[in-house]
Amino acid sequence: MGRYVIRRLLQMIPVFFGTTLLIFLMVNVMGDPIAGLCGDRQCEPGTAAQLRSEFGLDKPVWQQYLTYMGNVFTGDFGTAFNGQKVTELMATAFPITIRLTIVAIVFEIVIGISLGVVTGLRRGRPVDTTVLILTLVVISVPTFVTGLLLQLLLGVEWGVIKPSVSSEAPVDELIVPGLVLASVSLAYVTRLTRTSIAENARADYVRTAVAKGLPRRRVVVRHLLRNSLIPVITFIGTDVGALMGGAIVTERIFNIHGVGYQLYQGILRQNSQTVVGFVTVLVLVFLAANLIVDLLYAVLDPRIRYA
Amino acid sequence: MRGATQARWAACAVAVALAATACGGGDSGGGGGADGIVSSSWGDPQNPLEPANTNEVQGGKVLDMVFRGLVRYDPKTGEAKNEIAEKIESTDSQNFTITIKDNWTFSNGEKITAKSFVDAWNYGAALKNNQKNAYFFQYIDGYDKVHPESGKASATTLSGLKVVNGTTFTAKLSQKFSLWPDTLGYAAFVPLPKVFYTDHDAWLSKPVGNGPYTIDQYAKGSSMNLRRWDDYPGADKAQNGGIDLKVYTDNNTAYTDLTAGNLDLVDDVPASQLKNVEADLGDRYINTPAGIIQTLAFPFYEKAWDTPGAIKVRQGLSMAINREQITDQIFQKTRTPASDWTSPVLGDEGGFKKGLCGPACEYDKAEAKKLIEEGGGIPGGQLKISYNADTGSHKEWVDAVCNSINNVMGNNKACVGGPVGTFADFRSQVSTQKLTGAWRAGWQMDYPLIQNFLQPLYYTNAPSNDGKWSNQKFDDLVDKANAESDKAKAVTTFQDAEKVLVEQMPVIPLWYQNGSAGYSDRVENVSLNPFSVPVYDQIKVK
């Protein structure tokens, strides 16, 4: 187990360098970011040259990348064009997005898995059909439609929530955005759980458990659900990274100043320091989430061993 | 039935969660009346908040509340009026003596002296400080020494600036420029307190100025709370207790917040809401002219566009654009068809002249086609209009302009749009002369002067003359206008220069842009100044 973890951690190193280099090259291909800094007028040649050298943009790309990576290892992610340290931007953006992601994941787990279990145990019954149709609707409607609709209905028409999230973004304000963000994944979690439960319900060990005379609740939760969760956990694990990086639409609609917003701003302003910094951290989150998922397999199914 | 029980639990959890959210919703702002706080939408400033480093509207908004300079533009008429300046005098339009009033201080108590200005201007002009508005000091003698186009600066201060005593300083310009005092209302010319230099980081995190508001709290990238400064020495004291600026990720969300009653003021009504805005807000919707003009620019560094024939083609293209229809249907009348190269906010005295462009800016299908064909047709056979596709919904109007041209030419390939991914990339292609066709151009005035609409854009090798157009007659007239000591004469000479633009059509004027804003029924006396920034200090809370 320990060796497995170490091997996985070592594998992360090339992935880390590869992704950052790719992002770095991609942002650089987009052209000269200084040109956009002076609005619809041209920056003065003197000022532009000075800014270019300050952000290291006058050097060849490989040298920029090496300097950047060198700085990253000392905890310096560079400076955004508005004069703020990228680490400062991260310190404000990540907590908000992490909160939003947690809200979304909780919805996925609580609603998604419960619905999945209910429908999985009642295949073909009206409950099952209803939920299946509902999930189909949720999957096919784009997030920005659900988001804007909920914002309009709950925020403006009924006044149940504020249409926009305040800059502190406390958890209670994130519930509706979290639900919107979770909606599509939630539908997938429901369907995955349902299929898995339905399949395992006929397994030998479930029959044995029932034959032993265990209470139904114990059979479902301890035996059936635990084993059925493996594909679901895999999905949720990869979803953590996707939710954090892909929250741009939801964050824009509900005015959440999180990672998605900062990335969007960074790309618009072609601020390579911001974009590369945030993506680097997202890559790390993604890798860590995947590792945790892999380790959870053994907890869920003791037959799985790591070497 | 256990499963069903679980489902019910989940449903309850959601209900409780929603109820909790409801508790989170509350009303905005404090009390009403003179101490009432106004909440307003904001965008994340692109640059650090330094007066000489802020060149876009979001940062400019704050500077306008926190700073006052020698001169201030009247929020209604745009006229330059002395604020801190007692008088600005010159006998030769080149050497100016500036005397300031004695009673002004910064909000931290420091007295404002002639030195507060001279130091701030030297800071703004110096190359090493990276100030994006450094070129505002270009007319002052010695600018080329402290801010050379390349290489190192050979001086640290502008030789043209001299402190005479506590309340007087002199400025020597490198050329005659009679309207120069009128430019001093721009934010780059405000005075700065000592703490700006001694503790720069602290100042940046909470700027200290001399305006009607002080900054109470500043969370970079998300919000700023400004409060009325009770000891403010100026005449335009704030009529409310303060302004809470809130950064929005999307102006649609700000608009939604306004309609839900969570926000008092939105100073940028999103294009997609223009259809509903009258119904939503009634007379709480403002749509007034701003000092912004949009144009179509051409590459004169490309031989094909710099021929006598191409002049006719450009005039023909200008006549092929149905400005009236596009401003009505696409912009819902938030733009006005342009008939000169300035802006209506200048007023007749300031140099705006409706119809100066004449028939060349009027839609005339037959004449347009004739002119284009006489001029030898569109160079390359097709007009490509480049624009940035990331913001400002440029695609819609560029497509409409092309449709209009294609209709006239009877050829639906005569004009096409050329989207560029980001604004930065678009600007870098424009400013490095990479574009071979036309591109969308826009100009937001720095100060309400006709000079500002002409010289930086069309003078030979001027900083924003991206198309590299050059015309001796135009340059001579601009020089002559700048040397004119009588303001009215200067303005008419600038208009003569503008008539050269009618003959040559180096860029096609499209339309003047309006500022649009909406406000809640909690506030009143809301208006936009000629820069399309709300006049915050005049807003009253009911």
mmCIF file of N, CA and C in Angstrom, chain B residues 41 58 251-252 254-255 266-271 516-518:
data_model
loop_
_atom_site.group_PDB
_atom_site.id
_atom_site.type_symbol
_atom_site.label_atom_id
_atom_site.label_comp_id
_atom_site.label_asym_id
_atom_site.label_seq_id
_atom_site.Cartn_x
_atom_site.Cartn_y
_atom_site.Cartn_z
ATOM 1 N N SER B 41 -22.876 48.695 -9.257
ATOM 2 C CA SER B 41 -22.099 47.631 -9.908
ATOM 3 C C SER B 41 -20.716 48.150 -10.293
ATOM 4 N N GLN B 58 -13.354 51.435 -15.198
ATOM 5 C CA GLN B 58 -13.651 50.899 -13.865
ATOM 6 C C GLN B 58 -12.747 51.499 -12.793
ATOM 7 N N ASN B 251 -22.442 41.504 -16.380
ATOM 8 C CA ASN B 251 -23.357 42.621 -16.147
ATOM 9 C C ASN B 251 -24.823 42.204 -16.206
ATOM 10 N N ASN B 252 -25.087 41.009 -16.753
ATOM 11 C CA ASN B 252 -26.447 40.481 -16.697
ATOM 12 C C ASN B 252 -26.867 40.204 -15.257
ATOM 13 N N ALA B 254 -25.687 41.706 -12.621
ATOM 14 C CA ALA B 254 -25.891 42.995 -11.962
ATOM 15 C C ALA B 254 -27.284 43.511 -12.277
ATOM 16 N N TYR B 255 -27.686 43.372 -13.511
ATOM 17 C CA TYR B 255 -29.007 43.842 -13.909
ATOM 18 C C TYR B 255 -30.100 43.060 -13.177
ATOM 19 N N VAL B 266 -26.857 50.354 -11.758
ATOM 20 C CA VAL B 266 -26.093 49.596 -12.748
ATOM 21 C C VAL B 266 -25.702 50.587 -13.822
ATOM 22 N N ASP B 267 -24.387 50.751 -14.071
ATOM 23 C CA ASP B 267 -24.015 51.778 -15.046
ATOM 24 C C ASP B 267 -23.639 51.187 -16.382
ATOM 25 N N ASP B 268 -24.077 49.970 -16.632
ATOM 26 C CA ASP B 268 -23.808 49.347 -17.924
ATOM 27 C C ASP B 268 -24.918 48.330 -18.164
ATOM 28 N N VAL B 269 -26.002 48.774 -18.774
ATOM 29 C CA VAL B 269 -27.117 47.868 -19.019
ATOM 30 C C VAL B 269 -26.725 46.914 -20.138
ATOM 31 N N PRO B 270 -26.778 45.591 -19.878
ATOM 32 C CA PRO B 270 -26.327 44.645 -20.896
ATOM 33 C C PRO B 270 -27.180 44.723 -22.160
ATOM 34 N N ALA B 271 -26.523 44.508 -23.297
ATOM 35 C CA ALA B 271 -27.198 44.642 -24.591
ATOM 36 C C ALA B 271 -28.445 43.754 -24.661
ATOM 37 N N SER B 516 -25.341 54.019 -20.748
ATOM 38 C CA SER B 516 -26.666 53.608 -20.290
ATOM 39 C C SER B 516 -26.570 53.155 -18.849
ATOM 40 N N ALA B 517 -27.582 53.492 -18.068
ATOM 41 C CA ALA B 517 -27.583 53.125 -16.659
ATOM 42 C C ALA B 517 -29.013 52.911 -16.206
ATOM 43 N N GLY B 518 -29.164 52.169 -15.139
ATOM 44 C CA GLY B 518 -30.476 51.974 -14.544
ATOM 45 C C GLY B 518 -30.335 52.058 -13.036
#
